[in-house]
mmCIF file of C-alpha atoms in Angstrom:
data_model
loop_
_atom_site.group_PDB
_atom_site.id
_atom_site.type_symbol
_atom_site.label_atom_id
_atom_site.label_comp_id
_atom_site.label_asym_id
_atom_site.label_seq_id
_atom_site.Cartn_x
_atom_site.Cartn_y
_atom_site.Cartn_z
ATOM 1 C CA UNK A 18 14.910 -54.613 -146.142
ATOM 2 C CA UNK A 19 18.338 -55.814 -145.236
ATOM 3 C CA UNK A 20 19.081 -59.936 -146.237
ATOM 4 C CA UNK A 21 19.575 -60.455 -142.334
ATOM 5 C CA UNK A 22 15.641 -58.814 -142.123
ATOM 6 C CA UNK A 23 14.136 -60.775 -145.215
ATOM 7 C CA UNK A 24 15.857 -63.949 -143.883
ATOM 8 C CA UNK A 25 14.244 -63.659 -139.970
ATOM 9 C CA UNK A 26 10.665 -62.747 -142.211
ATOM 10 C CA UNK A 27 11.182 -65.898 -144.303
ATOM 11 C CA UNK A 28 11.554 -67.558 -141.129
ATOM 12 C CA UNK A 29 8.903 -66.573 -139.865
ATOM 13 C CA UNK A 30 6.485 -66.587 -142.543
ATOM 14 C CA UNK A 31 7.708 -70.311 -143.277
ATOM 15 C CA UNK A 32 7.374 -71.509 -139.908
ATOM 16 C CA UNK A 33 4.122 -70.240 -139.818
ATOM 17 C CA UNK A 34 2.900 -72.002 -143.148
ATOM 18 C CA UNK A 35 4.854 -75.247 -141.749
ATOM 19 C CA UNK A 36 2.719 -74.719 -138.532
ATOM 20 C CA UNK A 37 -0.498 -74.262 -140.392
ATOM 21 C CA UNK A 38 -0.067 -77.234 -142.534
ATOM 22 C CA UNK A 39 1.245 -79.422 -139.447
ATOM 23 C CA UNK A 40 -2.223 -78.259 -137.920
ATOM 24 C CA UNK A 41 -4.127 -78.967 -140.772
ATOM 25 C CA UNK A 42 -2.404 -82.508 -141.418
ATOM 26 C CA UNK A 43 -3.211 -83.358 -137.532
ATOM 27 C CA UNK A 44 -6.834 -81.907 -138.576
ATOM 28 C CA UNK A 45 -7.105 -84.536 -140.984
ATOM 29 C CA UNK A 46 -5.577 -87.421 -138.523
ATOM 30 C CA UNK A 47 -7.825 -86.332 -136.022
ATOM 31 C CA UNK A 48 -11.182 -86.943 -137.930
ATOM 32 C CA UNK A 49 -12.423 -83.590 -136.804
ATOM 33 C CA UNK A 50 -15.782 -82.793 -137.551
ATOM 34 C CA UNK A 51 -15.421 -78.960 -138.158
ATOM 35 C CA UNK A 52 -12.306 -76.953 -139.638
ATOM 36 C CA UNK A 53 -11.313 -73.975 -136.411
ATOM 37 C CA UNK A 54 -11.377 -69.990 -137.676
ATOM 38 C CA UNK A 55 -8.082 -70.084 -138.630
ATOM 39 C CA UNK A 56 -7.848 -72.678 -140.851
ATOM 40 C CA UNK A 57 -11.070 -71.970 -143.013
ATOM 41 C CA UNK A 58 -9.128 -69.712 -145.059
ATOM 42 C CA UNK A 59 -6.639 -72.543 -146.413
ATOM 43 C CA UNK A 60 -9.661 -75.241 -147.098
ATOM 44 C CA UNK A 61 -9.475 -73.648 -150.947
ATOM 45 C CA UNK A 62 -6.015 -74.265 -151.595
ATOM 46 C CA UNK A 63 -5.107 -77.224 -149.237
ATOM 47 C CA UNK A 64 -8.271 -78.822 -149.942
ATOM 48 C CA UNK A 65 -6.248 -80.151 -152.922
ATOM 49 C CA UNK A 66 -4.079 -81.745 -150.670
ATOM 50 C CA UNK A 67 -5.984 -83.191 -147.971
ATOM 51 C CA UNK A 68 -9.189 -83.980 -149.456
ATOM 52 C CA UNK A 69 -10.384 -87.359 -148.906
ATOM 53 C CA UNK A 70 -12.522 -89.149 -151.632
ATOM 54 C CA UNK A 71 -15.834 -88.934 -150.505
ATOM 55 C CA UNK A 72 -17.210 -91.983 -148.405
ATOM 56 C CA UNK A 73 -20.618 -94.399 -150.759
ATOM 57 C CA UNK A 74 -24.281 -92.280 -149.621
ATOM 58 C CA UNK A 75 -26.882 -95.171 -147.830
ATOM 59 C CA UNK A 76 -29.740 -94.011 -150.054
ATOM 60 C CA UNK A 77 -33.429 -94.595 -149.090
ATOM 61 C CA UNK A 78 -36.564 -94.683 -151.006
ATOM 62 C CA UNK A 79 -40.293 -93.891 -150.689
ATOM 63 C CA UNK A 80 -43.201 -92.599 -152.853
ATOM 64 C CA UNK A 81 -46.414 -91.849 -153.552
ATOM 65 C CA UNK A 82 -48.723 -91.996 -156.505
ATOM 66 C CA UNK A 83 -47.345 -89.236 -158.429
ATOM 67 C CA UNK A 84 -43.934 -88.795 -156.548
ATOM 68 C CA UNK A 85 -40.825 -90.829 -155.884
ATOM 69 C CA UNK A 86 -38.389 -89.604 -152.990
ATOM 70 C CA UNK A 87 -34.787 -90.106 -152.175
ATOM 71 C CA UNK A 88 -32.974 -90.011 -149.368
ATOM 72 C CA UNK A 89 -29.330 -90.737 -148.699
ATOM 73 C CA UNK A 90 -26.822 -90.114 -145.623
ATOM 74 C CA UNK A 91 -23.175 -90.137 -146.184
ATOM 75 C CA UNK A 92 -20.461 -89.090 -143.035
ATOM 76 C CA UNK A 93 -18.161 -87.135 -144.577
ATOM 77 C CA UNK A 94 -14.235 -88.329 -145.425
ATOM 78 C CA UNK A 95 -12.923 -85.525 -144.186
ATOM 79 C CA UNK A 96 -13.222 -81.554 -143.124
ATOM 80 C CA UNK A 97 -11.822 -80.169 -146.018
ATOM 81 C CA UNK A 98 -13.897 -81.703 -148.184
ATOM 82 C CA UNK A 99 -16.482 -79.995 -149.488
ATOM 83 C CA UNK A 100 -18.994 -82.810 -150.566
ATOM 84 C CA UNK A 101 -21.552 -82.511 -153.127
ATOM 85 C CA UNK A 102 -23.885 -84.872 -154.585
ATOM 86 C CA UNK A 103 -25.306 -86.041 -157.772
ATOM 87 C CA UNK A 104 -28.260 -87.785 -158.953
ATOM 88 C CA UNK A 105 -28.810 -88.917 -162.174
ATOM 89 C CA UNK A 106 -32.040 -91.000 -163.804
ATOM 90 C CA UNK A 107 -33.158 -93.560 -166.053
ATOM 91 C CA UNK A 108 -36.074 -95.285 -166.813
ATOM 92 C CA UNK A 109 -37.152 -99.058 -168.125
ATOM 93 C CA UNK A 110 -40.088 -97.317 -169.953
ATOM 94 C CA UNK A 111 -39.083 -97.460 -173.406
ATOM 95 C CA UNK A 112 -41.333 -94.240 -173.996
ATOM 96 C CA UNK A 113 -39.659 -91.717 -171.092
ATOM 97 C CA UNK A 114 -35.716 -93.146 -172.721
ATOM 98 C CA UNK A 115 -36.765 -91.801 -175.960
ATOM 99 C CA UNK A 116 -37.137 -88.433 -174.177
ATOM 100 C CA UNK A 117 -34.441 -88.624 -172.009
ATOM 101 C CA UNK A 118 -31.814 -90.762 -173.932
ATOM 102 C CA UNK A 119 -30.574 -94.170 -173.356
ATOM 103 C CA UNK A 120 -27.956 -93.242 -170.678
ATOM 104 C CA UNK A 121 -28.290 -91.858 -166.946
ATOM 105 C CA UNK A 122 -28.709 -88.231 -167.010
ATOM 106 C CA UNK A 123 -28.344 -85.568 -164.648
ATOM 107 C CA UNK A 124 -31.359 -84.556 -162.802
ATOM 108 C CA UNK A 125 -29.723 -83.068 -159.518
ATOM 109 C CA UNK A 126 -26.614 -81.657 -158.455
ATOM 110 C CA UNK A 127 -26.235 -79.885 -154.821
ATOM 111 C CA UNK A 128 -25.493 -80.225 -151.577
ATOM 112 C CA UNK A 129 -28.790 -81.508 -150.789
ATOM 113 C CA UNK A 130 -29.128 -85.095 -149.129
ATOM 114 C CA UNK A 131 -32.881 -85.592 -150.883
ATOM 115 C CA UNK A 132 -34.569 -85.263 -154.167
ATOM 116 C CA UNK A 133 -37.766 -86.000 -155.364
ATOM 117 C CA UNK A 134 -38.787 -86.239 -158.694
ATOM 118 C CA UNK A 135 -42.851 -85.263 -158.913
ATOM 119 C CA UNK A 136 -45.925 -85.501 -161.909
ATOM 120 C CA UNK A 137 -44.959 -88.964 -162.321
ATOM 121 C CA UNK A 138 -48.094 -91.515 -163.501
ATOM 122 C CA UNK A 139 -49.117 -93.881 -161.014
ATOM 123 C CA UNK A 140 -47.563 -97.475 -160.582
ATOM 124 C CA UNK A 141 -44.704 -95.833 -162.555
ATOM 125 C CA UNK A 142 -40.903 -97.356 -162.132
ATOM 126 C CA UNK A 143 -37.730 -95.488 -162.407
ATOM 127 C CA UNK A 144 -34.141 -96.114 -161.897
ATOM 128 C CA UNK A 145 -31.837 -93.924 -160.114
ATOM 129 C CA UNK A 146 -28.282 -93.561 -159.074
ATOM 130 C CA UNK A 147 -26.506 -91.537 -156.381
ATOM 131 C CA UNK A 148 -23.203 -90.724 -156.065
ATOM 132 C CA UNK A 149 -20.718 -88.394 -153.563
ATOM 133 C CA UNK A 150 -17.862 -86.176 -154.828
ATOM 134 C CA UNK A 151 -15.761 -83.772 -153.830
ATOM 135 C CA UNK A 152 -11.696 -82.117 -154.088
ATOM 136 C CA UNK A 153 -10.647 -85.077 -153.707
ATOM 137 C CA UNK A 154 -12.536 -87.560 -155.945
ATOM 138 C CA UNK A 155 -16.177 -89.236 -156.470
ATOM 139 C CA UNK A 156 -17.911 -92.366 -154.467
ATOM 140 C CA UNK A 157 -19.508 -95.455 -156.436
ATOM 141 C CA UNK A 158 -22.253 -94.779 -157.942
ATOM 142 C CA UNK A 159 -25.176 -96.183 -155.391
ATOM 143 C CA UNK A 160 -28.067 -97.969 -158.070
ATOM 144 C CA UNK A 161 -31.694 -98.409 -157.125
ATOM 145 C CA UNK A 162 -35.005 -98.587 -158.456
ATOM 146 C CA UNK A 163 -38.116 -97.970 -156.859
ATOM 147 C CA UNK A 164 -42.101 -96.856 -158.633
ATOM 148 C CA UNK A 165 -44.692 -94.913 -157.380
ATOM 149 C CA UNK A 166 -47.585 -96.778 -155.821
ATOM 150 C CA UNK A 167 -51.170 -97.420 -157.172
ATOM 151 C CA UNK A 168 -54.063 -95.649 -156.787
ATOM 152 C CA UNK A 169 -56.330 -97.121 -154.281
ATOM 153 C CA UNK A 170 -60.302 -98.047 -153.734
ATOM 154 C CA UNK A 171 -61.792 -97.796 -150.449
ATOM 155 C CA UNK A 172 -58.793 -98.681 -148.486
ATOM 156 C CA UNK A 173 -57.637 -101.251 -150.983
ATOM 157 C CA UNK A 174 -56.875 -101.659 -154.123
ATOM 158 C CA UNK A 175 -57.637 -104.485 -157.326
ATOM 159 C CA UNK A 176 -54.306 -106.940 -158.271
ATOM 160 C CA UNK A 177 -54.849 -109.309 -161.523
ATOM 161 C CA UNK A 178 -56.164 -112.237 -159.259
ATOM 162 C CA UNK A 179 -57.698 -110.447 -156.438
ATOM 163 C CA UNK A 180 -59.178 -107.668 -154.786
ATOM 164 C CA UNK A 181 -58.654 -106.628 -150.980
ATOM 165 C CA UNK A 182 -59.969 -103.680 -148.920
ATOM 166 C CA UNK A 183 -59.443 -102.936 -145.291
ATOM 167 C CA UNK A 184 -60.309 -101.148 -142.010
ATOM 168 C CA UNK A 185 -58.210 -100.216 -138.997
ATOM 169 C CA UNK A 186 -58.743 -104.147 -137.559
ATOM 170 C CA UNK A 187 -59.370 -106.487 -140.753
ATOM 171 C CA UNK A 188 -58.212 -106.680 -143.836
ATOM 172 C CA UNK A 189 -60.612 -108.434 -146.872
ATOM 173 C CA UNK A 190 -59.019 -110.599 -149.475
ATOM 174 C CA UNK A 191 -61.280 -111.258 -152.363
ATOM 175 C CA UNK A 192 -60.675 -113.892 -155.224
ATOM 176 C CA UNK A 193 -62.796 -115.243 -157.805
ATOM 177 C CA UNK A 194 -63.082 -119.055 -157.991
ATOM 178 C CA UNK A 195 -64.794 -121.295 -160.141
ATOM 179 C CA UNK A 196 -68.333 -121.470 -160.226
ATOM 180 C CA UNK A 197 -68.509 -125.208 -159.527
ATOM 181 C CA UNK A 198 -66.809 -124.454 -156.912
ATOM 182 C CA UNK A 199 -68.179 -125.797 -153.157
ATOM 183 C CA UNK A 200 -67.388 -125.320 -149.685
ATOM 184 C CA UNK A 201 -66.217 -129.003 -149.229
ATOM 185 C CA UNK A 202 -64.147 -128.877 -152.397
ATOM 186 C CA UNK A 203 -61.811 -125.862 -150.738
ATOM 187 C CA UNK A 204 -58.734 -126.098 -148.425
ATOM 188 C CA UNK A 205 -58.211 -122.379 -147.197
ATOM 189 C CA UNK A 206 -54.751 -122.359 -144.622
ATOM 190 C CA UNK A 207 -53.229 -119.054 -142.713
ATOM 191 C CA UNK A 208 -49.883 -120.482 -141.317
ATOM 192 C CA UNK A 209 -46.621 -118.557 -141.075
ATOM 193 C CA UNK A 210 -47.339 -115.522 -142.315
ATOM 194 C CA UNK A 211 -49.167 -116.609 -145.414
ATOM 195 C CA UNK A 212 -52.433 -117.467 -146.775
ATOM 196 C CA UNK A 213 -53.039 -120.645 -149.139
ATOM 197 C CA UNK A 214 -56.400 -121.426 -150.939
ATOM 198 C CA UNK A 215 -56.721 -124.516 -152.723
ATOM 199 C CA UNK A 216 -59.512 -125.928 -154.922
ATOM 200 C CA UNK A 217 -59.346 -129.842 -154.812
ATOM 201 C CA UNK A 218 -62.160 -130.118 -157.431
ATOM 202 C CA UNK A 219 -60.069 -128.227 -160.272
ATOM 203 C CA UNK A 220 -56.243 -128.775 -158.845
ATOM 204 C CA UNK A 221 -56.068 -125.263 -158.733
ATOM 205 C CA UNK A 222 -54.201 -123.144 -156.645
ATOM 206 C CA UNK A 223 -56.484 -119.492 -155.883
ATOM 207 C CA UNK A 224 -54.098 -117.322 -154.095
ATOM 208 C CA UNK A 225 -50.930 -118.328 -152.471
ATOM 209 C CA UNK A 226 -48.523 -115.490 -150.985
ATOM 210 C CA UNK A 227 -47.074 -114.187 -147.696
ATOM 211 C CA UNK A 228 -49.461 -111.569 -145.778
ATOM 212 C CA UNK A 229 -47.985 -107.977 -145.222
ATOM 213 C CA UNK A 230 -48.442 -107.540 -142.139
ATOM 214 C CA UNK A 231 -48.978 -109.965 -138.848
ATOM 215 C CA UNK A 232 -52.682 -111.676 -138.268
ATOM 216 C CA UNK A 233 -54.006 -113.496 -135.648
ATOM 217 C CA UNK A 234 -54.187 -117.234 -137.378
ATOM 218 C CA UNK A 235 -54.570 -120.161 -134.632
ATOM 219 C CA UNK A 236 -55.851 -122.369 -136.746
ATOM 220 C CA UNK A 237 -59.196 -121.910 -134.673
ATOM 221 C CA UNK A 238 -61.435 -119.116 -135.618
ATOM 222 C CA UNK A 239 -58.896 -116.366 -136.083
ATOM 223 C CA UNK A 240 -59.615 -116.084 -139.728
ATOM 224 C CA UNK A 241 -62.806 -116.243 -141.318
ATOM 225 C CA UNK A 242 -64.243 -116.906 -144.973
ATOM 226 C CA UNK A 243 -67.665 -117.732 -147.129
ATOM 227 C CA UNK A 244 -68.393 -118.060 -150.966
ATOM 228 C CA UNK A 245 -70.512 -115.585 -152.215
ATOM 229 C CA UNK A 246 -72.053 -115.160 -155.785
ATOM 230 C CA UNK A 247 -72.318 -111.528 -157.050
ATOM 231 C CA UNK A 248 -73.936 -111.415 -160.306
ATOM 232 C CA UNK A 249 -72.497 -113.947 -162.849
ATOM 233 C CA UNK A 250 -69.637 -114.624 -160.400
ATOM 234 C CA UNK A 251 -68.375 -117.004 -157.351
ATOM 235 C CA UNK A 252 -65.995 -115.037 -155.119
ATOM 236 C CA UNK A 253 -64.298 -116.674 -152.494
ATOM 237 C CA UNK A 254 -63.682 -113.947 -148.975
ATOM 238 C CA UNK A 255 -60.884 -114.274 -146.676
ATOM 239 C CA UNK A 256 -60.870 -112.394 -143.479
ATOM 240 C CA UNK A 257 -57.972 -111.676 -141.387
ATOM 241 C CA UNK A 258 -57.536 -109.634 -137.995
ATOM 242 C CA UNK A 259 -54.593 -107.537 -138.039
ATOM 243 C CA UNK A 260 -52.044 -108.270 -134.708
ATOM 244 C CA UNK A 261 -51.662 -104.377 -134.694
ATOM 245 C CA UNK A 262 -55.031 -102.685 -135.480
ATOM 246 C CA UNK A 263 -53.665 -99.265 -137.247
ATOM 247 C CA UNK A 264 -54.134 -96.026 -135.041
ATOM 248 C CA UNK A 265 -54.169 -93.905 -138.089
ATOM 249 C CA UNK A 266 -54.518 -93.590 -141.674
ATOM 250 C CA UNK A 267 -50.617 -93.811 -142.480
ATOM 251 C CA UNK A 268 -50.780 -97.161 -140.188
ATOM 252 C CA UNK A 269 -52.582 -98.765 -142.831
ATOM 253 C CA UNK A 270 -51.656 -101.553 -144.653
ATOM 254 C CA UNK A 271 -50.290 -100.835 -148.693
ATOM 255 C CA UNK A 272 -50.865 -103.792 -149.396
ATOM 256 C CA UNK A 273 -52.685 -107.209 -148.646
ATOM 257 C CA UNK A 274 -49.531 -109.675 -149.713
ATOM 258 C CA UNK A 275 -45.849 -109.191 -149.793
ATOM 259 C CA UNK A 276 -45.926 -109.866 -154.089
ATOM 260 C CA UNK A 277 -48.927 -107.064 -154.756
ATOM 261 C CA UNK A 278 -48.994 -103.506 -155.695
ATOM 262 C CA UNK A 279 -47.985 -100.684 -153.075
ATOM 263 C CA UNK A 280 -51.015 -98.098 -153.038
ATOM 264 C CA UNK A 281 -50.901 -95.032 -151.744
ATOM 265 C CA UNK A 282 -51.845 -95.058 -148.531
ATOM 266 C CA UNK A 283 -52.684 -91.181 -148.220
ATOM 267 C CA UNK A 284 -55.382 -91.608 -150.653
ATOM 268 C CA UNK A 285 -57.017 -94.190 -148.839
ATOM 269 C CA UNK A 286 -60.235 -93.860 -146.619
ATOM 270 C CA UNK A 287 -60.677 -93.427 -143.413
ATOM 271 C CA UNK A 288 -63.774 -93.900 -141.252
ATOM 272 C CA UNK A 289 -63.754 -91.674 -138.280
ATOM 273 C CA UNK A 290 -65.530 -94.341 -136.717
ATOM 274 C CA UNK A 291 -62.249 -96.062 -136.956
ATOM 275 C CA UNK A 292 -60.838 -93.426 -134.121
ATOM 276 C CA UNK A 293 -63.044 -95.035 -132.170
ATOM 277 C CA UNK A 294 -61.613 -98.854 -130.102
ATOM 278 C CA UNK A 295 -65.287 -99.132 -129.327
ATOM 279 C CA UNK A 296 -66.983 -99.375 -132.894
ATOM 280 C CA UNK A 297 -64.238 -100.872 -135.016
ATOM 281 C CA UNK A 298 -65.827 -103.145 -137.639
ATOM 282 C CA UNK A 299 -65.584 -105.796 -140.016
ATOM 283 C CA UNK A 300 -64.011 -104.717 -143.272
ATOM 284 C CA UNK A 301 -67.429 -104.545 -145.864
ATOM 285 C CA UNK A 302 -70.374 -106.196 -144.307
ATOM 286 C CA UNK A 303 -71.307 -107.025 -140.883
ATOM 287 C CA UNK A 304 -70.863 -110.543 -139.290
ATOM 288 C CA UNK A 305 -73.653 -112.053 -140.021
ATOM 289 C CA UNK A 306 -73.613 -114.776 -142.386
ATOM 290 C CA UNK A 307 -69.720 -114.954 -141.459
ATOM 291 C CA UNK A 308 -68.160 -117.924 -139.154
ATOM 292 C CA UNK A 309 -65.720 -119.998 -138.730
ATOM 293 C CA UNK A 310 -64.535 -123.364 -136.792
ATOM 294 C CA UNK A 311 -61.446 -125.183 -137.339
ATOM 295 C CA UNK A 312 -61.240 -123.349 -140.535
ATOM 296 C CA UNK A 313 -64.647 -125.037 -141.959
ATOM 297 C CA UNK A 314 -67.159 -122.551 -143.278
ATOM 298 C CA UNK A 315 -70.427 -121.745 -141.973
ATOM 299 C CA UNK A 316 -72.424 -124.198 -144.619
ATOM 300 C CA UNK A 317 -70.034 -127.038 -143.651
ATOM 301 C CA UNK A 318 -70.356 -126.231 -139.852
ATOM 302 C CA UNK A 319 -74.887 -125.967 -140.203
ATOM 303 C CA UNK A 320 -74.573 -129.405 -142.381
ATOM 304 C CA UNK A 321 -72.071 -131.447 -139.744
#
């Protein structure tokens, strides 16, 4: 090849790498979403470059009784990055850090935008963090914590002061009280979005905590409770109508108050009657022996 040859090839062959890296430089301006045909053959080497470090993943949780899922979106930087992401776990059980070692380890690695982490015992927490890299660099690290739910009964589950079971219409709250305990002696309130009962005998507060979901509560006869004595024991029932009566078994409620256990609400039952707008029922018993008036119960309202 003669020099005036190899000169017009250099030329050429530099003008052409000027005009592919012009391209790819506009590429990156341009906040393209996908690298052209021609170009995919550079993203190795001018990845190196151009990369972009990788934008923080929104991550999202959710579980079950033996499971804990995660889910995380992240728009990439740029497209000749090549993002990948990494998950890594801890615990705040002294008894899993022993096997797995006091700092975050790896438990995923991949282009993946989920994990879930399975066999887990119910009511279990663990703590997770998710970050983004990539040619170019690595995100934050993105920290939560989230546990599996409880197991259920019925369609409801047992907290440390109270029980609570449900159907598709009304949920049950169930608390034991004192067993000098009287009608006239209890103050029982459902007012934004939370339910109060007070024993004026004792000074003692019974349950106090916002509801999970919306319930009809007037102040009328939207809600409805009774003292009942079960063996060696007073229990005090509150019943509330749900706004939204659930359509299915997902629709259920996990929980009776914002503070309690989540249970899983796959485990829970389901009455077919439930299916049903016709023969939806009260949550455990019928309504007899059940009223309410200007939120007295139904011994107060016989007596006045």
């Amino acid at each position: 090849m003669s020099p005036e040859d190899f000169i017009v090839f250099a030329g050429a062959a530099l003008t052409l790498v000027l005009g592919w890296i012009t391209a790819a430089v506009v590429l990156v301006k341009s906040d393209a979403k996908e690298l052209p045909r021609w170009a995919k053959p550079l993203k190795p080497l001018l990845s190196i470059f151009l990369g972009q470090v990788p934008r923080t993943p929104k991550v999202r949780c959710s579980s079950r009784h033996n499971e804990i899922r995660l889910d995380w979106t992240c728009g990439r930087s740029s497209v000749w990055n090549e993002d990948m992401y990494e998950v890594q776990t801890d615990t705040t059980d002294e008894r899993v850090k022993q096997k797995l070692g006091r700092d975050f380890l790896r438990s995923f690695w991949g282009k993946d935008k989920t994990y879930t982490i399975g066999q887990l015992p119910a009511n279990h927490r663990l703590k997770f963090r998710v970050r983004a890299m990539n040619q170019g660099g690595k995100s934050p690290w993105v920290e939560v914590d989230h546990r599996t739910t409880s197991i259920p009964e019925k369609s409801g589950g047992k907290e440390t002061d109270y029980s609570w079971n449900q159907t598709n219409e009304y949920v049950e709250i169930t608390v034991e009280v004192p067993k000098t305990t009287t009608s006239k002696t209890l103050e029982i309130e459902v007012k934004g979005g939370r339910l109060r009962a007070y024993c004026r005998k004792n000074g003692r507060e019974l349950i106090e905590g916002k509801i999970y979901g919306p319930v009809r509560s007037s102040g009328l006869v939207d809600f409805v409770w009774e003292l009942e004595t079960v063996g060696g024991s007073k229990l005090l029932r509150v019943e509330l109508e749900k706004t939204r009566p659930a359509e299915r078994k997902t629709d259920l409620w996990p929980k009776a108050l914002e503070s309690g256990l989540d249970f899983d609400v796959h485990l829970m039952h389901w009455d077919r009657a439930w299916d049903n707008r016709e023969e939806w029922q009260h949550v455990m018993r019928s309504e007899e022996g059940k009223f309410s008036v200007n939120n007295v119960s139904l011994d107060d309202y016989i007596a006045s």
